Coordinates of C-alpha atoms and ligand atoms in Angstrom, one line a residue:
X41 CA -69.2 61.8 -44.6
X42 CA -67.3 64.5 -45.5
X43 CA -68.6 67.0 -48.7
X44 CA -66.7 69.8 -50.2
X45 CA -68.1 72.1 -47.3
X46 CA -65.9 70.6 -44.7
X47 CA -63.1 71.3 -46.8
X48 CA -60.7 74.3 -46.4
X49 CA -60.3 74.4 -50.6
X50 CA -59.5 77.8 -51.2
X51 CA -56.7 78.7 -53.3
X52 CA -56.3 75.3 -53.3
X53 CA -54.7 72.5 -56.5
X54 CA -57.9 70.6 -56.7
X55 CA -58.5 67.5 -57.8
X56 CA -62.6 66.8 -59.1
X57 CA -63.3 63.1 -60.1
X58 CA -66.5 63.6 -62.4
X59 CA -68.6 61.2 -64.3
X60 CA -68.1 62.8 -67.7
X61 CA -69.2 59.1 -69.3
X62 CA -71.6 60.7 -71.7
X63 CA -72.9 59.6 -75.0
X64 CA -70.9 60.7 -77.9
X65 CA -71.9 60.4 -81.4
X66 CA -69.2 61.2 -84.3
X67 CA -68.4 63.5 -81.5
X68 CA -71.2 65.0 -80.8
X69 CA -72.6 64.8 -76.8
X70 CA -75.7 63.5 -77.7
X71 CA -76.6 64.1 -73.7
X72 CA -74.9 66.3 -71.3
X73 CA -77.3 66.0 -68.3
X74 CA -74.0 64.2 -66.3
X75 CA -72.0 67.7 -67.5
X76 CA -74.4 69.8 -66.2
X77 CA -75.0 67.6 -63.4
X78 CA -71.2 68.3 -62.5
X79 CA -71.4 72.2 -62.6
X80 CA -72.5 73.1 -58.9
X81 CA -68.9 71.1 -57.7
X82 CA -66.6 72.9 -60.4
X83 CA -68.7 76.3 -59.9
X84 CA -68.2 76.3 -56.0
X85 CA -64.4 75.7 -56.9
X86 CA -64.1 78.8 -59.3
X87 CA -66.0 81.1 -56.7
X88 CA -63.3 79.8 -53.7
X89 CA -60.4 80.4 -56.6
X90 CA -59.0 77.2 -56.7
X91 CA -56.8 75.7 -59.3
X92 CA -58.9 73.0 -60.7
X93 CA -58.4 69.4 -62.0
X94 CA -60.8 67.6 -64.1
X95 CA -60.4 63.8 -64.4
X96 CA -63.5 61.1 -65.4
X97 CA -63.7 58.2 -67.7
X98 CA -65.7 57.6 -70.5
X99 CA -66.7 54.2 -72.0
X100 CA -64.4 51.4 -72.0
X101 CA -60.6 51.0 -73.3
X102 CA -59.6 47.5 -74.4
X103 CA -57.8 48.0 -77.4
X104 CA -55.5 50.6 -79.3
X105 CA -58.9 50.9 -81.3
X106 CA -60.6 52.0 -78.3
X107 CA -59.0 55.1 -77.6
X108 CA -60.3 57.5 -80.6
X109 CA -64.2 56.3 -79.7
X110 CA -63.5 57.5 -76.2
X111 CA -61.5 60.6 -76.6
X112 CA -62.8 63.0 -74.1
X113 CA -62.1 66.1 -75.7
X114 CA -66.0 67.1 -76.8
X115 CA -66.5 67.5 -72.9
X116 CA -64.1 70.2 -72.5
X117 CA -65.9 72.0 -75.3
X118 CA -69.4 71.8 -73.8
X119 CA -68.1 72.5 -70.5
X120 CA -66.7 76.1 -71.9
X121 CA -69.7 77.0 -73.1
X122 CA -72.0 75.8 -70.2
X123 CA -69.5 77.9 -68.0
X124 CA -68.2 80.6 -70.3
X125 CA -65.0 80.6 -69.7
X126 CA -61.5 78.4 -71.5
X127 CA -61.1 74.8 -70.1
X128 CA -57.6 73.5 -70.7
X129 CA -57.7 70.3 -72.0
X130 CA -54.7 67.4 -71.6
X131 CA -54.3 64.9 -74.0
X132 CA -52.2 63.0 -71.7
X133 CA -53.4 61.3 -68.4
X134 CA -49.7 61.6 -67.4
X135 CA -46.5 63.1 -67.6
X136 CA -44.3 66.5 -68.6
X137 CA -46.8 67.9 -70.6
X138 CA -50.0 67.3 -68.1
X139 CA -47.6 68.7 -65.4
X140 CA -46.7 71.5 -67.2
X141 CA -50.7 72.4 -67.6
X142 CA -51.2 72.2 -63.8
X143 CA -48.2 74.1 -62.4
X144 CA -49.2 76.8 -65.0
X145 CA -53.2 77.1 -63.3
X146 CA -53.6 80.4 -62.2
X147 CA -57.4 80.7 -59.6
X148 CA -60.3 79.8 -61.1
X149 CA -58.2 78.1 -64.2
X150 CA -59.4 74.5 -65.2
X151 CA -57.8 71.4 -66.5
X152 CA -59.6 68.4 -68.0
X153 CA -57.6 65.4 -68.3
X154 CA -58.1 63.0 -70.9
X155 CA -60.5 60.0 -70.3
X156 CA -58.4 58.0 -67.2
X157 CA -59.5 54.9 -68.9
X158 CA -56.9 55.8 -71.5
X159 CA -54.5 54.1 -68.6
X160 CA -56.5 50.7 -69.2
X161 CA -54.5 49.9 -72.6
X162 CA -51.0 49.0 -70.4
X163 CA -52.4 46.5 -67.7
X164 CA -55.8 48.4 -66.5
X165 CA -54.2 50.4 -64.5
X166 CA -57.0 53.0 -63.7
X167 CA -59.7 50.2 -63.3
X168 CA -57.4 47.8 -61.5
X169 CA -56.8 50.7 -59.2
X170 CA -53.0 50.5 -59.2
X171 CA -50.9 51.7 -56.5
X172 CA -48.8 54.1 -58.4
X173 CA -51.4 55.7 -60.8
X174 CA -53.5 56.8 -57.9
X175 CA -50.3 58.0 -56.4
X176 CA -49.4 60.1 -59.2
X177 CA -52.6 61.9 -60.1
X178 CA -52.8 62.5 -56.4
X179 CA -49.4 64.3 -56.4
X180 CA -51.1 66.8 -58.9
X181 CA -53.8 68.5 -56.6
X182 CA -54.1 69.2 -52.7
X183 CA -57.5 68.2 -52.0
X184 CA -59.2 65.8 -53.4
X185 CA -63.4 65.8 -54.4
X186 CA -65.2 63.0 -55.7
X187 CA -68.1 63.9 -57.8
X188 CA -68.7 60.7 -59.4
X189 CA -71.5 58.9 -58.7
X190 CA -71.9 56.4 -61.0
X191 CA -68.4 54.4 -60.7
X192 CA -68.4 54.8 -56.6
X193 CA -69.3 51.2 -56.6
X194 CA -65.6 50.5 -57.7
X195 CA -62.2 51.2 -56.8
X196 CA -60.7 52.6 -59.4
X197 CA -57.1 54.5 -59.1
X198 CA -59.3 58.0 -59.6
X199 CA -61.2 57.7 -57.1
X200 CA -60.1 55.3 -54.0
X201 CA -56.8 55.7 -55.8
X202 CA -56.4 59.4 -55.1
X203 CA -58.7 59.4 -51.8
X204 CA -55.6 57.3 -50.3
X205 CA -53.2 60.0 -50.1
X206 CA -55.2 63.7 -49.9
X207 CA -57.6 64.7 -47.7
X208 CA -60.9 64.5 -49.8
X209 CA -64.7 65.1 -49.7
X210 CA -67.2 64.4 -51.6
X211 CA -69.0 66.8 -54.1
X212 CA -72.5 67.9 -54.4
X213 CA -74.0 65.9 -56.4
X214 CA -72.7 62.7 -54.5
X215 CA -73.7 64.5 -51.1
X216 CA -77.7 64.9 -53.3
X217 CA -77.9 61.1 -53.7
X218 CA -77.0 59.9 -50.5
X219 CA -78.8 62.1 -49.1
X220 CA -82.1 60.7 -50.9
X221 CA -80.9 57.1 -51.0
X222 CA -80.2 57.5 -46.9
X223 CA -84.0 57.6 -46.6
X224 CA -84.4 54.1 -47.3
X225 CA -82.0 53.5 -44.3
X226 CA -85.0 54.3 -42.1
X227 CA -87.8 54.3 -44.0
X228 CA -91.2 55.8 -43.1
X229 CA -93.9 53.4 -43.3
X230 CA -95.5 51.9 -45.3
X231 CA -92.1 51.4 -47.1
X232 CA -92.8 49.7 -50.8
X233 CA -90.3 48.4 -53.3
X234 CA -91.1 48.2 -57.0
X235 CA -88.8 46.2 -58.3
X236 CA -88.7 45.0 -62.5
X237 CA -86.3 44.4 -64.9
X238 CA -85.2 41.8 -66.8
X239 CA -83.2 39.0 -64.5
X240 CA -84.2 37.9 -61.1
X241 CA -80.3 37.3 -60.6
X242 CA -79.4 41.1 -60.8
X243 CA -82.1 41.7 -58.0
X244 CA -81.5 38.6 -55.0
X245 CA -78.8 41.0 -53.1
X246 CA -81.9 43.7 -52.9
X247 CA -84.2 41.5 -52.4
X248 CA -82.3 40.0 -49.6
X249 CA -81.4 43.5 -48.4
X250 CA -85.2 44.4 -48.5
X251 CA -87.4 42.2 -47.8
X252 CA -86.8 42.6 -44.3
X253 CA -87.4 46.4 -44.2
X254 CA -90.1 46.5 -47.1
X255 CA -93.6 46.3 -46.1
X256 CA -94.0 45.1 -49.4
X257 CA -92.3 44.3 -52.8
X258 CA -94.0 44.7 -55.8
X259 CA -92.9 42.3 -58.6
X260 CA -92.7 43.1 -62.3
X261 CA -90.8 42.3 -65.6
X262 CA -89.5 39.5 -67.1
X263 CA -88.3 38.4 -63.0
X264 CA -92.5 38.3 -61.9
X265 CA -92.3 34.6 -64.3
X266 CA -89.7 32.7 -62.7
X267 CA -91.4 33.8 -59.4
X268 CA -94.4 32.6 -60.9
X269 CA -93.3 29.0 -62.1
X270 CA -91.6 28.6 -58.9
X271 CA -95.5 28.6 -57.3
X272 CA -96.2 26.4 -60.1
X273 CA -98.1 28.7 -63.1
X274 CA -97.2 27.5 -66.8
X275 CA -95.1 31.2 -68.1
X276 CA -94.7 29.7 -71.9
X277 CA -92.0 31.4 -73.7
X278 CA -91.8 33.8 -70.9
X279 CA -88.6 35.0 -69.6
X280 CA -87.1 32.2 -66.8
X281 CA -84.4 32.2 -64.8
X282 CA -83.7 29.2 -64.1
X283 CA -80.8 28.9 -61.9
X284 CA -82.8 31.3 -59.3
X285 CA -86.2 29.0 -59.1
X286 CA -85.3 27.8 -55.6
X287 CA -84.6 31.4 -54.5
X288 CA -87.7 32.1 -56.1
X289 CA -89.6 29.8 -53.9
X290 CA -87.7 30.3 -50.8
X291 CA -88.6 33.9 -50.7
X292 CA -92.3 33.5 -51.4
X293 CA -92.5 30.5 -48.6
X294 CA -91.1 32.5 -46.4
X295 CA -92.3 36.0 -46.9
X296 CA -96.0 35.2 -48.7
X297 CA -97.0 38.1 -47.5
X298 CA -94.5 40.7 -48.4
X299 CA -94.2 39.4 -51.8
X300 CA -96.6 40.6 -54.4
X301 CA -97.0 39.2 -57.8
X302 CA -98.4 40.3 -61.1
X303 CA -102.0 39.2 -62.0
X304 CA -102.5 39.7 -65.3
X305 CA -99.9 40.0 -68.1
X306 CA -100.3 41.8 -71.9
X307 CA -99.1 39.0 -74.1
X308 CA -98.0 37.5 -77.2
X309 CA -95.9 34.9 -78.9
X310 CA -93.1 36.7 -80.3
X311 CA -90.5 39.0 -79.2
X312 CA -91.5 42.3 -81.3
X313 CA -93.6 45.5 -81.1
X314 CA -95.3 44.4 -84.6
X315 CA -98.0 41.2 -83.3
X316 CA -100.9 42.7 -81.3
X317 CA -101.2 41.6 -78.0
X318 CA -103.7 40.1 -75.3
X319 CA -104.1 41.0 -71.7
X320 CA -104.4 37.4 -70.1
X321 CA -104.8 36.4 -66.0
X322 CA -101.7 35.1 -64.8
X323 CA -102.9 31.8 -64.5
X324 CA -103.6 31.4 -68.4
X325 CA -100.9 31.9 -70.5
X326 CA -100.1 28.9 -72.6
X327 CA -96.7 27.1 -73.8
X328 CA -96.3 29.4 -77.1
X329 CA -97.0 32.6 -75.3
X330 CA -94.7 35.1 -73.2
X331 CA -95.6 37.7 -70.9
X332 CA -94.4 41.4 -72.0
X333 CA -95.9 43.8 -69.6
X334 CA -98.1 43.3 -66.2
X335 CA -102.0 44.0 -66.9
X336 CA -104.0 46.8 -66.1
X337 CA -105.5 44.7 -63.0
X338 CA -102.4 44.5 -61.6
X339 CA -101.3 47.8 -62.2
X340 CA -104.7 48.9 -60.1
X341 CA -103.5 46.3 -57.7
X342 CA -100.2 47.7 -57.4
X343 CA -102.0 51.2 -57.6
X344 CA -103.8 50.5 -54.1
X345 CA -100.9 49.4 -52.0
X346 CA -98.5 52.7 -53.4
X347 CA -101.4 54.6 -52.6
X348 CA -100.6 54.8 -49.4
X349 CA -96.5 54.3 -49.0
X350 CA -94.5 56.7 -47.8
X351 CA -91.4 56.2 -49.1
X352 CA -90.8 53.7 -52.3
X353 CA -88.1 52.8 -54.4
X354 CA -88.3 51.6 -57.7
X355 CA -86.0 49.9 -59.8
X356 CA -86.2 48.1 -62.8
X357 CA -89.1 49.1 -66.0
X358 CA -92.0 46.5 -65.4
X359 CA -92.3 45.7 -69.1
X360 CA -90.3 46.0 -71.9
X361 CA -90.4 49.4 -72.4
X362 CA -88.1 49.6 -75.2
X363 CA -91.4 48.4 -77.2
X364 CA -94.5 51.0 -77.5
X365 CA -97.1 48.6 -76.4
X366 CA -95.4 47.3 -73.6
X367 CA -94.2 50.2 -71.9
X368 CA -97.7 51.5 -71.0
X369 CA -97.8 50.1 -67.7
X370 CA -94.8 51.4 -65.9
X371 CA -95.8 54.7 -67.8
X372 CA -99.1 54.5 -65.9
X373 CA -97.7 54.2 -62.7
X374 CA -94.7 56.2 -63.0
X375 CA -97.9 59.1 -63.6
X376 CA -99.9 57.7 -60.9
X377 CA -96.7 58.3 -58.1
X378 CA -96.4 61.6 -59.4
X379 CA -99.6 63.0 -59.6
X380 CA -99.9 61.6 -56.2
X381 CA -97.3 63.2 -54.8
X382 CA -96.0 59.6 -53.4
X383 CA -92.2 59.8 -52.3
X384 CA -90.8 57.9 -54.7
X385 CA -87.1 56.7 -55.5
X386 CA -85.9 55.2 -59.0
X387 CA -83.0 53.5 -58.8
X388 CA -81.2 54.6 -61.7
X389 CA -80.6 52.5 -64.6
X390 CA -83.7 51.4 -66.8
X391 CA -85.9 52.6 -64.8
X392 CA -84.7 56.4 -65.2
X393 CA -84.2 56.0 -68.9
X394 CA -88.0 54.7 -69.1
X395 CA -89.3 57.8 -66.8
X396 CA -87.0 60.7 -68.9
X397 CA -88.5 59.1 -72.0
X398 CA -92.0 59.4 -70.4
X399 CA -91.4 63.1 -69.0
X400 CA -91.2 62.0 -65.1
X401 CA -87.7 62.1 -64.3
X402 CA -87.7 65.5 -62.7
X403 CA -91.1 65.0 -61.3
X404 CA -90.2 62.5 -59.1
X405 CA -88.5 62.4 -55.7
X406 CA -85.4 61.8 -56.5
X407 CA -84.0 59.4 -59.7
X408 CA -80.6 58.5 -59.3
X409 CA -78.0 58.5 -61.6
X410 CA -76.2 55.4 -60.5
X411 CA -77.4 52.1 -61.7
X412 CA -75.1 49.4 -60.3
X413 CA -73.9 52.2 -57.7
X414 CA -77.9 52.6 -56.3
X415 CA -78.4 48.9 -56.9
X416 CA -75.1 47.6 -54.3
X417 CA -76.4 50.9 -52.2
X418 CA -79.7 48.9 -51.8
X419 CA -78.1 45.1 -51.5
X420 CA -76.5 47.0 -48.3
X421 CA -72.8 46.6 -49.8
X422 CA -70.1 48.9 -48.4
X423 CA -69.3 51.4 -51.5
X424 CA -65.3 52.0 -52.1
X425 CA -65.4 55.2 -53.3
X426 CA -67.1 56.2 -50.3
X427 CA -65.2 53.8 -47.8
X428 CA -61.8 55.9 -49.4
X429 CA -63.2 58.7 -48.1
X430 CA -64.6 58.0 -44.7
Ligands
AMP662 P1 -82.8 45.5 -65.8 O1 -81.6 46.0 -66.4 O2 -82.6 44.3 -65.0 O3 -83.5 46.6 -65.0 O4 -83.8 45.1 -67.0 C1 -84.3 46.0 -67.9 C2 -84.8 45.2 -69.0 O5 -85.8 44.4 -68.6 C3 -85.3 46.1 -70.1 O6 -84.5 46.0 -71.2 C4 -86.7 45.5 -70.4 O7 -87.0 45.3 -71.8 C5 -86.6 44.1 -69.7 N1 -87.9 43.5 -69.4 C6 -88.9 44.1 -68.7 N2 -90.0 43.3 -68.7 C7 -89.7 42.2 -69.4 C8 -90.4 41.1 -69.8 N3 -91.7 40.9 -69.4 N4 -89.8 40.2 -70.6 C9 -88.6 40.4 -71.1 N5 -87.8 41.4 -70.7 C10 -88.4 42.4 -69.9

């Protein structure tokens, strides 16, 4: 793969494709861990004097309505202060006046472009990748670096768009998660998977990809009951899956051993934070009752087999951990691979959100900042944005 390093860039019209897709709030960045996660890229571009081009998207753009919510002018602002120094900011994504910016770039200058997704209102252009857009941003720069992590899943005109017709690389922070995720590529053993969440039908692709290389998956979440009631336990109002039963009880028949499943659950009988709960074996949760976290003995269970691994990867919160009482458990463990120094992945998504809220996120190995990108990483799918660049 080819990173910014392999790139002769200086003095260069460069093009950066970031993920600038913060949360905004009456337009206040209410987070800018994906700015500052940007900064090593652009600041490696300033030092080697380039001319520099900013493009990323932010939210979605559906309707006329759409476009003030997901103005990306607050990001220009936070990115002058983080680097002290002007950013010029386009309000167009093309045209006279965006050209007019770039040809007047002097070394070191920087341009950020208004949010690509602005080209979504006539036809999705930018998300539909179309031949011309990625064509025309493309004629703006001479090299082309794709920072963005999160969206390398797709092929969207800024990124596979743009890769198409200038030599490009990819940026540090991209070149930081595959180099973490490419562990799992040859993992050292014991390799374990943690995997939770809420639908077993977001996970098959993984666990299809996995089970073959995992020396065992841990199940958690709402996805441990339809595993459950496919080996025949009554779950109650616990969260099923229906359509994915027979999956379900393929995998288990065929991999009993690999496969490990909760053994105790905290629950209750409604969906709320408010009703107390009771920590119940598996095997005994009646019809008006659903599961909303896995039990302490399971979390001891799952304690003793990561006790041991040398590489995991986690994705998915095993409870709902948007509630207090439920989130206690994949708190517990989140503490107990940290303290223990146990090489652990989390696959973005959730699972991230659940370990910054918990103070583990930089403690870990590695979290990612990709959810569905880590997620088709780990089903084994080819990623575009990366394929573009290859
Ligand atoms: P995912 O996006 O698939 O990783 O799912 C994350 C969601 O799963 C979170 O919103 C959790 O609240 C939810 N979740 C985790 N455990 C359960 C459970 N036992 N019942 C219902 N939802 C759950």
């Amino acid at each position: 793969m080819k990173t910014i390093k392999d790139l002769n860039i200086d003095n260069k019209k460069v093009i950066i494709r970031c993920d600038f897709n913060v949360p905004i709030k009456e337009g206040e960045i209410v987070d800018d861990t994906r700015i500052v996660g940007a900064l090593p890229t652009i600041q490696y571009c300033i030092d080697r004097n380039c001319k520099i081009i900013l493009l990323s998207h932010l939210g979605r753009v559906k309707e006329e309505a759409d476009l003030a919510k997901n103005d990306l002018s607050p990001v220009a602002d936070r990115l002058s202060k983080l680097l002290k120094k002007d950013i010029l900011f386009s309000e167009k994504t093309r045209g006279k006046e965006l050209e007019a910016i770039v040809d007047s770039l002097q070394g070191g200058d920087i341009v950020l472009v208004q949010n690509t997704r602005y080209e979504d209102l006539d036809g999705k252009k930018e998300s539909k990748n179309d031949e011309e857009l990625g064509a025309y941003w493309a004629s703006l720069g001479e090299v082309f670096i794709n920072d963005a992590f999160g969206t390398i899943h797709r092929a969207h005109a800024s990124n596979v768009g743009i890769a198409s017709h200038l030599e490009s690389g990819v940026g540090f922070l991209i070149e930081k998660e595959l180099t973490a995720l490419s562990i799992l590529d040859n993992p050292e053993r014991p390799f374990v998977v943690v995997l939770g969440g809420a639908k077993v039908a977001d996970k098959i692709g993984v666990i299809e990809n996995l089970v073959t290389k995992a020396d065992k998956i841990l199940i958690g979440g709402g996805m441990a009951f339809t595993f459950l009631k496919a080996k025949g336990y009554e779950i109650g109002k616990s969260l099923l899956d229906e359509e994915n039963l027979e999956f379900c009880r393929k995998v288990l028949q065929e991999y009993p051993d690999k496969i490990v499943l909760p053994i105790d659950f905290a629950v209750t009988n409604e969906f709320t934070n408010d009703e107390e709960y009771r920590t119940k074996s598996a095997y005994q949760i009646d019809k008006d009752e659903m599961g909303l976290d896995i039990g302490e003995e399971t979390r001891t269970l799952y304690e003793s087999i990561l006790k041991t691994a040398k590489n995991v990867i986690w994705n998915g919160p095993l409870g709902v951990y948007e509630f207090d009482q439920y989130k206690k458990n994949t708190d517990e463990l989140l503490k107990y691979v940290v303290e223990n120094q146990i090489k652990t992945i989390l696959g973005g998504g959730d699972i991230v959100a659940a370990a910054t809220k918990a103070g583990f996120k930089d403690k870990v190995y590695h979290a990612s900042t990709g959810g569905g990108a880590t997620l088709e990483y780990l089903e084994g799918k080819k990623l575009p944005g990366l394929e573009a660049i290859k």
